[in-house]
Amino acid sequence: MYVDPPAPKPKAVDERPPATSAGPLDNRPTAWEFNPDYQRLVIAWQTAVPQLEILRTALDKAYNLARSPQTWDAPVGERYVEDIREWRTRLAVYRHAVLTAISDEAHDTPRWIPARTNAPHAFP
């Protein structure tokens, strides 16, 4: 069984952008916005996890039914149980791969980016 990697954190209601200094020679922008690419990763996570849970639940239900002695009378039933067990394993590996990819991308994506402002600048 795999443990899910850390999920990207959605923007909190009271979350503030990083602090910037307001010195006259500061080259850093003073306006920030929540990164839309990071927000897409949050949405991807929130979309993928429930769907993966639906698949896991369906396979678990089928697996438990297949293991029941009331379901199969023939020895061939064990083959189906093994097939479902393999599908469950593949789903766990797939879940881990998908969520790790989203988590890794979120780790490498900044939460806040400089906002594009239409204010004129003295020096381009």
mmCIF file with all atom_site columns, N, CA and C in Angstrom, residues 1-68:
data_model
loop_
_atom_site.group_PDB
_atom_site.id
_atom_site.type_symbol
_atom_site.label_atom_id
_atom_site.label_alt_id
_atom_site.label_comp_id
_atom_site.label_asym_id
_atom_site.label_entity_id
_atom_site.label_seq_id
_atom_site.pdbx_PDB_ins_code
_atom_site.Cartn_x
_atom_site.Cartn_y
_atom_site.Cartn_z
_atom_site.occupancy
_atom_site.B_iso_or_equiv
_atom_site.pdbx_formal_charge
_atom_site.auth_seq_id
_atom_site.auth_comp_id
_atom_site.auth_asym_id
_atom_site.auth_atom_id
_atom_site.pdbx_PDB_model_num
ATOM 1   N N  . MET A 1 1  ? 0.840   -1.176  0.000   1.00 0.00 ? 1  MET A N  1
ATOM 2   C CA . MET A 1 1  ? 0.000   0.000   0.000   1.00 0.00 ? 1  MET A CA 1
ATOM 3   C C  . MET A 1 1  ? 0.885   1.238   0.000   1.00 0.00 ? 1  MET A C  1
ATOM 4   N N  . TYR A 1 2  ? 0.537   2.178   -0.842  1.00 0.00 ? 2  TYR A N  1
ATOM 5   C CA . TYR A 1 2  ? 1.285   3.415   -0.940  1.00 0.00 ? 2  TYR A CA 1
ATOM 6   C C  . TYR A 1 2  ? 0.633   4.502   -0.090  1.00 0.00 ? 2  TYR A C  1
ATOM 7   N N  . VAL A 1 3  ? 1.455   5.402   0.388   1.00 0.00 ? 3  VAL A N  1
ATOM 8   C CA . VAL A 1 3  ? 0.951   6.570   1.105   1.00 0.00 ? 3  VAL A CA 1
ATOM 9   C C  . VAL A 1 3  ? 0.919   7.720   0.105   1.00 0.00 ? 3  VAL A C  1
ATOM 10  N N  . ASP A 1 4  ? -0.178  8.450   0.083   1.00 0.00 ? 4  ASP A N  1
ATOM 11  C CA . ASP A 1 4  ? -0.291  9.571   -0.856  1.00 0.00 ? 4  ASP A CA 1
ATOM 12  C C  . ASP A 1 4  ? 0.749   10.634  -0.533  1.00 0.00 ? 4  ASP A C  1
ATOM 13  N N  . PRO A 1 5  ? 1.346   11.210  -1.573  1.00 0.00 ? 5  PRO A N  1
ATOM 14  C CA . PRO A 1 5  ? 2.288   12.317  -1.351  1.00 0.00 ? 5  PRO A CA 1
ATOM 15  C C  . PRO A 1 5  ? 1.521   13.548  -0.875  1.00 0.00 ? 5  PRO A C  1
ATOM 16  N N  . PRO A 1 6  ? 2.248   14.574  -0.435  1.00 0.00 ? 6  PRO A N  1
ATOM 17  C CA . PRO A 1 6  ? 1.555   15.779  0.046   1.00 0.00 ? 6  PRO A CA 1
ATOM 18  C C  . PRO A 1 6  ? 0.764   16.460  -1.078  1.00 0.00 ? 6  PRO A C  1
ATOM 19  N N  . ALA A 1 7  ? -0.437  16.845  -0.767  1.00 0.00 ? 7  ALA A N  1
ATOM 20  C CA . ALA A 1 7  ? -1.304  17.512  -1.743  1.00 0.00 ? 7  ALA A CA 1
ATOM 21  C C  . ALA A 1 7  ? -0.934  18.984  -1.847  1.00 0.00 ? 7  ALA A C  1
ATOM 22  N N  . PRO A 1 8  ? -1.106  19.570  -3.042  1.00 0.00 ? 8  PRO A N  1
ATOM 23  C CA . PRO A 1 8  ? -0.922  21.026  -3.136  1.00 0.00 ? 8  PRO A CA 1
ATOM 24  C C  . PRO A 1 8  ? -1.991  21.725  -2.308  1.00 0.00 ? 8  PRO A C  1
ATOM 25  N N  . LYS A 1 9  ? -1.586  22.746  -1.595  1.00 0.00 ? 9  LYS A N  1
ATOM 26  C CA . LYS A 1 9  ? -2.506  23.431  -0.683  1.00 0.00 ? 9  LYS A CA 1
ATOM 27  C C  . LYS A 1 9  ? -3.244  24.547  -1.413  1.00 0.00 ? 9  LYS A C  1
ATOM 28  N N  . PRO A 1 10 ? -4.576  24.542  -1.341  1.00 0.00 ? 10 PRO A N  1
ATOM 29  C CA . PRO A 1 10 ? -5.318  25.646  -1.950  1.00 0.00 ? 10 PRO A CA 1
ATOM 30  C C  . PRO A 1 10 ? -5.070  26.943  -1.184  1.00 0.00 ? 10 PRO A C  1
ATOM 31  N N  . LYS A 1 11 ? -5.327  28.035  -1.860  1.00 0.00 ? 11 LYS A N  1
ATOM 32  C CA . LYS A 1 11 ? -5.136  29.341  -1.225  1.00 0.00 ? 11 LYS A CA 1
ATOM 33  C C  . LYS A 1 11 ? -6.126  29.500  -0.081  1.00 0.00 ? 11 LYS A C  1
ATOM 34  N N  . ALA A 1 12 ? -5.604  29.829  1.075   1.00 0.00 ? 12 ALA A N  1
ATOM 35  C CA . ALA A 1 12 ? -6.444  30.071  2.243   1.00 0.00 ? 12 ALA A CA 1
ATOM 36  C C  . ALA A 1 12 ? -7.105  31.442  2.122   1.00 0.00 ? 12 ALA A C  1
ATOM 37  N N  . VAL A 1 13 ? -8.223  31.596  2.791   1.00 0.00 ? 13 VAL A N  1
ATOM 38  C CA . VAL A 1 13 ? -8.966  32.856  2.718   1.00 0.00 ? 13 VAL A CA 1
ATOM 39  C C  . VAL A 1 13 ? -8.124  34.014  3.242   1.00 0.00 ? 13 VAL A C  1
ATOM 40  N N  . ASP A 1 14 ? -7.389  33.789  4.316   1.00 0.00 ? 14 ASP A N  1
ATOM 41  C CA . ASP A 1 14 ? -6.604  34.867  4.923   1.00 0.00 ? 14 ASP A CA 1
ATOM 42  C C  . ASP A 1 14 ? -5.135  34.831  4.505   1.00 0.00 ? 14 ASP A C  1
ATOM 43  N N  . GLU A 1 15 ? -4.798  34.063  3.489   1.00 0.00 ? 15 GLU A N  1
ATOM 44  C CA . GLU A 1 15 ? -3.398  33.966  3.061   1.00 0.00 ? 15 GLU A CA 1
ATOM 45  C C  . GLU A 1 15 ? -2.974  35.244  2.345   1.00 0.00 ? 15 GLU A C  1
ATOM 46  N N  . ARG A 1 16 ? -1.793  35.698  2.667   1.00 0.00 ? 16 ARG A N  1
ATOM 47  C CA . ARG A 1 16 ? -1.239  36.917  2.082   1.00 0.00 ? 16 ARG A CA 1
ATOM 48  C C  . ARG A 1 16 ? -0.050  36.573  1.191   1.00 0.00 ? 16 ARG A C  1
ATOM 49  N N  . PRO A 1 17 ? 0.202   37.388  0.173   1.00 0.00 ? 17 PRO A N  1
ATOM 50  C CA . PRO A 1 17 ? 1.374   37.156  -0.668  1.00 0.00 ? 17 PRO A CA 1
ATOM 51  C C  . PRO A 1 17 ? 2.650   37.396  0.123   1.00 0.00 ? 17 PRO A C  1
ATOM 52  N N  . PRO A 1 18 ? 3.791   36.980  -0.430  1.00 0.00 ? 18 PRO A N  1
ATOM 53  C CA . PRO A 1 18 ? 5.053   37.205  0.286   1.00 0.00 ? 18 PRO A CA 1
ATOM 54  C C  . PRO A 1 18 ? 5.315   38.691  0.490   1.00 0.00 ? 18 PRO A C  1
ATOM 55  N N  . ALA A 1 19 ? 5.989   38.996  1.569   1.00 0.00 ? 19 ALA A N  1
ATOM 56  C CA . ALA A 1 19 ? 6.310   40.391  1.885   1.00 0.00 ? 19 ALA A CA 1
ATOM 57  C C  . ALA A 1 19 ? 7.398   40.889  0.942   1.00 0.00 ? 19 ALA A C  1
ATOM 58  N N  . THR A 1 20 ? 7.273   42.130  0.558   1.00 0.00 ? 20 THR A N  1
ATOM 59  C CA . THR A 1 20 ? 8.294   42.761  -0.282  1.00 0.00 ? 20 THR A CA 1
ATOM 60  C C  . THR A 1 20 ? 8.745   44.036  0.398   1.00 0.00 ? 20 THR A C  1
ATOM 61  N N  . SER A 1 21 ? 9.983   44.377  0.155   1.00 0.00 ? 21 SER A N  1
ATOM 62  C CA . SER A 1 21 ? 10.461  45.642  0.714   1.00 0.00 ? 21 SER A CA 1
ATOM 63  C C  . SER A 1 21 ? 10.017  46.772  -0.204  1.00 0.00 ? 21 SER A C  1
ATOM 64  N N  . ALA A 1 22 ? 9.861   47.933  0.350   1.00 0.00 ? 22 ALA A N  1
ATOM 65  C CA . ALA A 1 22 ? 9.357   49.068  -0.417  1.00 0.00 ? 22 ALA A CA 1
ATOM 66  C C  . ALA A 1 22 ? 10.433  50.111  -0.649  1.00 0.00 ? 22 ALA A C  1
ATOM 67  N N  . GLY A 1 23 ? 11.683  49.684  -0.646  1.00 0.00 ? 23 GLY A N  1
ATOM 68  C CA . GLY A 1 23 ? 12.774  50.631  -0.865  1.00 0.00 ? 23 GLY A CA 1
ATOM 69  C C  . GLY A 1 23 ? 12.783  51.154  -2.286  1.00 0.00 ? 23 GLY A C  1
ATOM 70  N N  . PRO A 1 24 ? 13.335  52.351  -2.495  1.00 0.00 ? 24 PRO A N  1
ATOM 71  C CA . PRO A 1 24 ? 13.315  52.950  -3.837  1.00 0.00 ? 24 PRO A CA 1
ATOM 72  C C  . PRO A 1 24 ? 14.195  52.185  -4.836  1.00 0.00 ? 24 PRO A C  1
ATOM 73  N N  . LEU A 1 25 ? 15.186  51.483  -4.367  1.00 0.00 ? 25 LEU A N  1
ATOM 74  C CA . LEU A 1 25 ? 16.077  50.767  -5.279  1.00 0.00 ? 25 LEU A CA 1
ATOM 75  C C  . LEU A 1 25 ? 15.730  49.280  -5.375  1.00 0.00 ? 25 LEU A C  1
ATOM 76  N N  . ASP A 1 26 ? 14.628  48.925  -4.778  1.00 0.00 ? 26 ASP A N  1
ATOM 77  C CA . ASP A 1 26 ? 14.216  47.520  -4.804  1.00 0.00 ? 26 ASP A CA 1
ATOM 78  C C  . ASP A 1 26 ? 13.732  47.159  -6.205  1.00 0.00 ? 26 ASP A C  1
ATOM 79  N N  . ASN A 1 27 ? 14.291  46.117  -6.774  1.00 0.00 ? 27 ASN A N  1
ATOM 80  C CA . ASN A 1 27 ? 13.935  45.692  -8.121  1.00 0.00 ? 27 ASN A CA 1
ATOM 81  C C  . ASN A 1 27 ? 12.737  44.747  -8.138  1.00 0.00 ? 27 ASN A C  1
ATOM 82  N N  . ARG A 1 28 ? 12.353  44.260  -6.990  1.00 0.00 ? 28 ARG A N  1
ATOM 83  C CA . ARG A 1 28 ? 11.276  43.287  -6.937  1.00 0.00 ? 28 ARG A CA 1
ATOM 84  C C  . ARG A 1 28 ? 9.921   43.965  -7.078  1.00 0.00 ? 28 ARG A C  1
ATOM 85  N N  . PRO A 1 29 ? 8.965   43.304  -7.716  1.00 0.00 ? 29 PRO A N  1
ATOM 86  C CA . PRO A 1 29 ? 7.638   43.922  -7.851  1.00 0.00 ? 29 PRO A CA 1
ATOM 87  C C  . PRO A 1 29 ? 6.928   43.976  -6.506  1.00 0.00 ? 29 PRO A C  1
ATOM 88  N N  . THR A 1 30 ? 6.006   44.907  -6.412  1.00 0.00 ? 30 THR A N  1
ATOM 89  C CA . THR A 1 30 ? 5.271   45.054  -5.159  1.00 0.00 ? 30 THR A CA 1
ATOM 90  C C  . THR A 1 30 ? 3.905   44.385  -5.219  1.00 0.00 ? 30 THR A C  1
ATOM 91  N N  . ALA A 1 31 ? 3.454   44.007  -6.407  1.00 0.00 ? 31 ALA A N  1
ATOM 92  C CA . ALA A 1 31 ? 2.146   43.362  -6.547  1.00 0.00 ? 31 ALA A CA 1
ATOM 93  C C  . ALA A 1 31 ? 2.336   41.872  -6.841  1.00 0.00 ? 31 ALA A C  1
ATOM 94  N N  . TRP A 1 32 ? 1.553   41.038  -6.141  1.00 0.00 ? 32 TRP A N  1
ATOM 95  C CA . TRP A 1 32 ? 1.629   39.587  -6.317  1.00 0.00 ? 32 TRP A CA 1
ATOM 96  C C  . TRP A 1 32 ? 0.244   39.036  -6.606  1.00 0.00 ? 32 TRP A C  1
ATOM 97  N N  . GLU A 1 33 ? 0.209   37.905  -7.296  1.00 0.00 ? 33 GLU A N  1
ATOM 98  C CA . GLU A 1 33 ? -1.049  37.196  -7.513  1.00 0.00 ? 33 GLU A CA 1
ATOM 99  C C  . GLU A 1 33 ? -0.824  35.710  -7.289  1.00 0.00 ? 33 GLU A C  1
ATOM 100 N N  . PHE A 1 34 ? -1.889  35.023  -6.875  1.00 0.00 ? 34 PHE A N  1
ATOM 101 C CA . PHE A 1 34 ? -1.795  33.585  -6.682  1.00 0.00 ? 34 PHE A CA 1
ATOM 102 C C  . PHE A 1 34 ? -1.583  32.954  -8.052  1.00 0.00 ? 34 PHE A C  1
ATOM 103 N N  . ASN A 1 35 ? -0.603  32.080  -8.141  1.00 0.00 ? 35 ASN A N  1
ATOM 104 C CA . ASN A 1 35 ? -0.197  31.487  -9.417  1.00 0.00 ? 35 ASN A CA 1
ATOM 105 C C  . ASN A 1 35 ? -1.325  30.634  -10.004 1.00 0.00 ? 35 ASN A C  1
ATOM 106 N N  . PRO A 1 36 ? -1.817  30.972  -11.202 1.00 0.00 ? 36 PRO A N  1
ATOM 107 C CA . PRO A 1 36 ? -2.888  30.171  -11.805 1.00 0.00 ? 36 PRO A CA 1
ATOM 108 C C  . PRO A 1 36 ? -2.427  28.751  -12.148 1.00 0.00 ? 36 PRO A C  1
ATOM 109 N N  . ASP A 1 37 ? -1.149  28.560  -12.431 1.00 0.00 ? 37 ASP A N  1
ATOM 110 C CA . ASP A 1 37 ? -0.639  27.208  -12.693 1.00 0.00 ? 37 ASP A CA 1
ATOM 111 C C  . ASP A 1 37 ? -0.705  26.356  -11.425 1.00 0.00 ? 37 ASP A C  1
ATOM 112 N N  . TYR A 1 38 ? -0.388  26.959  -10.295 1.00 0.00 ? 38 TYR A N  1
ATOM 113 C CA . TYR A 1 38 ? -0.486  26.238  -9.031  1.00 0.00 ? 38 TYR A CA 1
ATOM 114 C C  . TYR A 1 38 ? -1.950  25.913  -8.722  1.00 0.00 ? 38 TYR A C  1
ATOM 115 N N  . GLN A 1 39 ? -2.834  26.855  -9.009  1.00 0.00 ? 39 GLN A N  1
ATOM 116 C CA . GLN A 1 39 ? -4.263  26.620  -8.777  1.00 0.00 ? 39 GLN A CA 1
ATOM 117 C C  . GLN A 1 39 ? -4.765  25.463  -9.633  1.00 0.00 ? 39 GLN A C  1
ATOM 118 N N  . ARG A 1 40 ? -4.270  25.354  -10.870 1.00 0.00 ? 40 ARG A N  1
ATOM 119 C CA . ARG A 1 40 ? -4.658  24.231  -11.731 1.00 0.00 ? 40 ARG A CA 1
ATOM 120 C C  . ARG A 1 40 ? -4.199  22.899  -11.142 1.00 0.00 ? 40 ARG A C  1
ATOM 121 N N  . LEU A 1 41 ? -3.042  22.883  -10.498 1.00 0.00 ? 41 LEU A N  1
ATOM 122 C CA . LEU A 1 41 ? -2.562  21.659  -9.850  1.00 0.00 ? 41 LEU A CA 1
ATOM 123 C C  . LEU A 1 41 ? -3.440  21.290  -8.655  1.00 0.00 ? 41 LEU A C  1
ATOM 124 N N  . VAL A 1 42 ? -3.888  22.289  -7.920  1.00 0.00 ? 42 VAL A N  1
ATOM 125 C CA . VAL A 1 42 ? -4.810  22.039  -6.796  1.00 0.00 ? 42 VAL A CA 1
ATOM 126 C C  . VAL A 1 42 ? -6.099  21.416  -7.325  1.00 0.00 ? 42 VAL A C  1
ATOM 127 N N  . ILE A 1 43 ? -6.617  21.971  -8.412  1.00 0.00 ? 43 ILE A N  1
ATOM 128 C CA . ILE A 1 43 ? -7.858  21.456  -9.002  1.00 0.00 ? 43 ILE A CA 1
ATOM 129 C C  . ILE A 1 43 ? -7.639  20.049  -9.553  1.00 0.00 ? 43 ILE A C  1
ATOM 130 N N  . ALA A 1 44 ? -6.486  19.807  -10.180 1.00 0.00 ? 44 ALA A N  1
ATOM 131 C CA . ALA A 1 44 ? -6.189  18.469  -10.711 1.00 0.00 ? 44 ALA A CA 1
ATOM 132 C C  . ALA A 1 44 ? -6.180  17.447  -9.578  1.00 0.00 ? 44 ALA A C  1
ATOM 133 N N  . TRP A 1 45 ? -5.573  17.799  -8.460  1.00 0.00 ? 45 TRP A N  1
ATOM 134 C CA . TRP A 1 45 ? -5.533  16.893  -7.295  1.00 0.00 ? 45 TRP A CA 1
ATOM 135 C C  . TRP A 1 45 ? -6.948  16.626  -6.789  1.00 0.00 ? 45 TRP A C  1
ATOM 136 N N  . GLN A 1 46 ? -7.709  17.709  -6.624  1.00 0.00 ? 46 GLN A N  1
ATOM 137 C CA . GLN A 1 46 ? -9.062  17.579  -6.080  1.00 0.00 ? 46 GLN A CA 1
ATOM 138 C C  . GLN A 1 46 ? -9.993  16.825  -7.034  1.00 0.00 ? 46 GLN A C  1
ATOM 139 N N  . THR A 1 47 ? -9.668  16.798  -8.311  1.00 0.00 ? 47 THR A N  1
ATOM 140 C CA . THR A 1 47 ? -10.453 16.044  -9.288  1.00 0.00 ? 47 THR A CA 1
ATOM 141 C C  . THR A 1 47 ? -10.021 14.588  -9.325  1.00 0.00 ? 47 THR A C  1
ATOM 142 N N  . ALA A 1 48 ? -8.729  14.341  -9.259  1.00 0.00 ? 48 ALA A N  1
ATOM 143 C CA . ALA A 1 48 ? -8.201  12.985  -9.410  1.00 0.00 ? 48 ALA A CA 1
ATOM 144 C C  . ALA A 1 48 ? -8.497  12.101  -8.198  1.00 0.00 ? 48 ALA A C  1
ATOM 145 N N  . VAL A 1 49 ? -8.336  12.626  -7.009  1.00 0.00 ? 49 VAL A N  1
ATOM 146 C CA . VAL A 1 49 ? -8.474  11.793  -5.805  1.00 0.00 ? 49 VAL A CA 1
ATOM 147 C C  . VAL A 1 49 ? -9.867  11.161  -5.680  1.00 0.00 ? 49 VAL A C  1
ATOM 148 N N  . PRO A 1 50 ? -10.965 11.908  -5.831  1.00 0.00 ? 50 PRO A N  1
ATOM 149 C CA . PRO A 1 50 ? -12.271 11.250  -5.724  1.00 0.00 ? 50 PRO A CA 1
ATOM 150 C C  . PRO A 1 50 ? -12.493 10.186  -6.802  1.00 0.00 ? 50 PRO A C  1
ATOM 151 N N  . GLN A 1 51 ? -11.996 10.433  -8.002  1.00 0.00 ? 51 GLN A N  1
ATOM 152 C CA . GLN A 1 51 ? -12.181 9.447   -9.071  1.00 0.00 ? 51 GLN A CA 1
ATOM 153 C C  . GLN A 1 51 ? -11.363 8.192   -8.793  1.00 0.00 ? 51 GLN A C  1
ATOM 154 N N  . LEU A 1 52 ? -10.168 8.366   -8.280  1.00 0.00 ? 52 LEU A N  1
ATOM 155 C CA . LEU A 1 52 ? -9.350  7.209   -7.914  1.00 0.00 ? 52 LEU A CA 1
ATOM 156 C C  . LEU A 1 52 ? -9.987  6.433   -6.760  1.00 0.00 ? 52 LEU A C  1
ATOM 157 N N  . GLU A 1 53 ? -10.620 7.150   -5.845  1.00 0.00 ? 53 GLU A N  1
ATOM 158 C CA . GLU A 1 53 ? -11.321 6.495   -4.737  1.00 0.00 ? 53 GLU A CA 1
ATOM 159 C C  . GLU A 1 53 ? -12.514 5.681   -5.234  1.00 0.00 ? 53 GLU A C  1
ATOM 160 N N  . ILE A 1 54 ? -13.227 6.204   -6.223  1.00 0.00 ? 54 ILE A N  1
ATOM 161 C CA . ILE A 1 54 ? -14.357 5.472   -6.795  1.00 0.00 ? 54 ILE A CA 1
ATOM 162 C C  . ILE A 1 54 ? -13.863 4.160   -7.408  1.00 0.00 ? 54 ILE A C  1
ATOM 163 N N  . LEU A 1 55 ? -12.756 4.238   -8.156  1.00 0.00 ? 55 LEU A N  1
ATOM 164 C CA . LEU A 1 55 ? -12.195 3.026   -8.754  1.00 0.00 ? 55 LEU A CA 1
ATOM 165 C C  . LEU A 1 55 ? -11.746 2.032   -7.678  1.00 0.00 ? 55 LEU A C  1
ATOM 166 N N  . ARG A 1 56 ? -11.069 2.544   -6.649  1.00 0.00 ? 56 ARG A N  1
ATOM 167 C CA . ARG A 1 56 ? -10.601 1.658   -5.575  1.00 0.00 ? 56 ARG A CA 1
ATOM 168 C C  . ARG A 1 56 ? -11.764 0.991   -4.862  1.00 0.00 ? 56 ARG A C  1
ATOM 169 N N  . THR A 1 57 ? -12.796 1.746   -4.589  1.00 0.00 ? 57 THR A N  1
ATOM 170 C CA . THR A 1 57 ? -13.973 1.196   -3.909  1.00 0.00 ? 57 THR A CA 1
ATOM 171 C C  . THR A 1 57 ? -14.633 0.112   -4.761  1.00 0.00 ? 57 THR A C  1
ATOM 172 N N  . ALA A 1 58 ? -14.756 0.362   -6.053  1.00 0.00 ? 58 ALA A N  1
ATOM 173 C CA . ALA A 1 58 ? -15.380 -0.629  -6.936  1.00 0.00 ? 58 ALA A CA 1
ATOM 174 C C  . ALA A 1 58 ? -14.557 -1.909  -6.989  1.00 0.00 ? 58 ALA A C  1
ATOM 175 N N  . LEU A 1 59 ? -13.231 -1.765  -7.092  1.00 0.00 ? 59 LEU A N  1
ATOM 176 C CA . LEU A 1 59 ? -12.383 -2.962  -7.132  1.00 0.00 ? 59 LEU A CA 1
ATOM 177 C C  . LEU A 1 59 ? -12.383 -3.689  -5.791  1.00 0.00 ? 59 LEU A C  1
ATOM 178 N N  . ASP A 1 60 ? -12.393 -2.954  -4.700  1.00 0.00 ? 60 ASP A N  1
ATOM 179 C CA . ASP A 1 60 ? -12.444 -3.599  -3.384  1.00 0.00 ? 60 ASP A CA 1
ATOM 180 C C  . ASP A 1 60 ? -13.739 -4.384  -3.206  1.00 0.00 ? 60 ASP A C  1
ATOM 181 N N  . LYS A 1 61 ? -14.840 -3.807  -3.668  1.00 0.00 ? 61 LYS A N  1
ATOM 182 C CA . LYS A 1 61 ? -16.125 -4.488  -3.560  1.00 0.00 ? 61 LYS A CA 1
ATOM 183 C C  . LYS A 1 61 ? -16.110 -5.769  -4.401  1.00 0.00 ? 61 LYS A C  1
ATOM 184 N N  . ALA A 1 62 ? -15.622 -5.670  -5.632  1.00 0.00 ? 62 ALA A N  1
ATOM 185 C CA . ALA A 1 62 ? -15.550 -6.853  -6.499  1.00 0.00 ? 62 ALA A CA 1
ATOM 186 C C  . ALA A 1 62 ? -14.609 -7.905  -5.913  1.00 0.00 ? 62 ALA A C  1
ATOM 187 N N  . TYR A 1 63 ? -13.509 -7.455  -5.345  1.00 0.00 ? 63 TYR A N  1
ATOM 188 C CA . TYR A 1 63 ? -12.543 -8.382  -4.748  1.00 0.00 ? 63 TYR A CA 1
ATOM 189 C C  . TYR A 1 63 ? -13.159 -9.125  -3.561  1.00 0.00 ? 63 TYR A C  1
ATOM 190 N N  . ASN A 1 64 ? -13.843 -8.400  -2.701  1.00 0.00 ? 64 ASN A N  1
ATOM 191 C CA . ASN A 1 64 ? -14.471 -9.030  -1.538  1.00 0.00 ? 64 ASN A CA 1
ATOM 192 C C  . ASN A 1 64 ? -15.574 -9.994  -1.954  1.00 0.00 ? 64 ASN A C  1
ATOM 193 N N  . LEU A 1 65 ? -16.343 -9.630  -2.966  1.00 0.00 ? 65 LEU A N  1
ATOM 194 C CA . LEU A 1 65 ? -17.376 -10.538 -3.464  1.00 0.00 ? 65 LEU A CA 1
ATOM 195 C C  . LEU A 1 65 ? -16.751 -11.777 -4.105  1.00 0.00 ? 65 LEU A C  1
ATOM 196 N N  . ALA A 1 66 ? -15.674 -11.592 -4.846  1.00 0.00 ? 66 ALA A N  1
ATOM 197 C CA . ALA A 1 66 ? -15.030 -12.715 -5.529  1.00 0.00 ? 66 ALA A CA 1
ATOM 198 C C  . ALA A 1 66 ? -14.396 -13.683 -4.532  1.00 0.00 ? 66 ALA A C  1
ATOM 199 N N  . ARG A 1 67 ? -13.924 -13.176 -3.422  1.00 0.00 ? 67 ARG A N  1
ATOM 200 C CA . ARG A 1 67 ? -13.298 -14.043 -2.409  1.00 0.00 ? 67 ARG A CA 1
ATOM 201 C C  . ARG A 1 67 ? -14.320 -14.841 -1.611  1.00 0.00 ? 67 ARG A C  1
ATOM 202 N N  . SER A 1 68 ? -15.549 -14.428 -1.653  1.00 0.00 ? 68 SER A N  1
ATOM 203 C CA . SER A 1 68 ? -16.583 -15.113 -0.885  1.00 0.00 ? 68 SER A CA 1
ATOM 204 C C  . SER A 1 68 ? -16.798 -16.532 -1.432  1.00 0.00 ? 68 SER A C  1
#
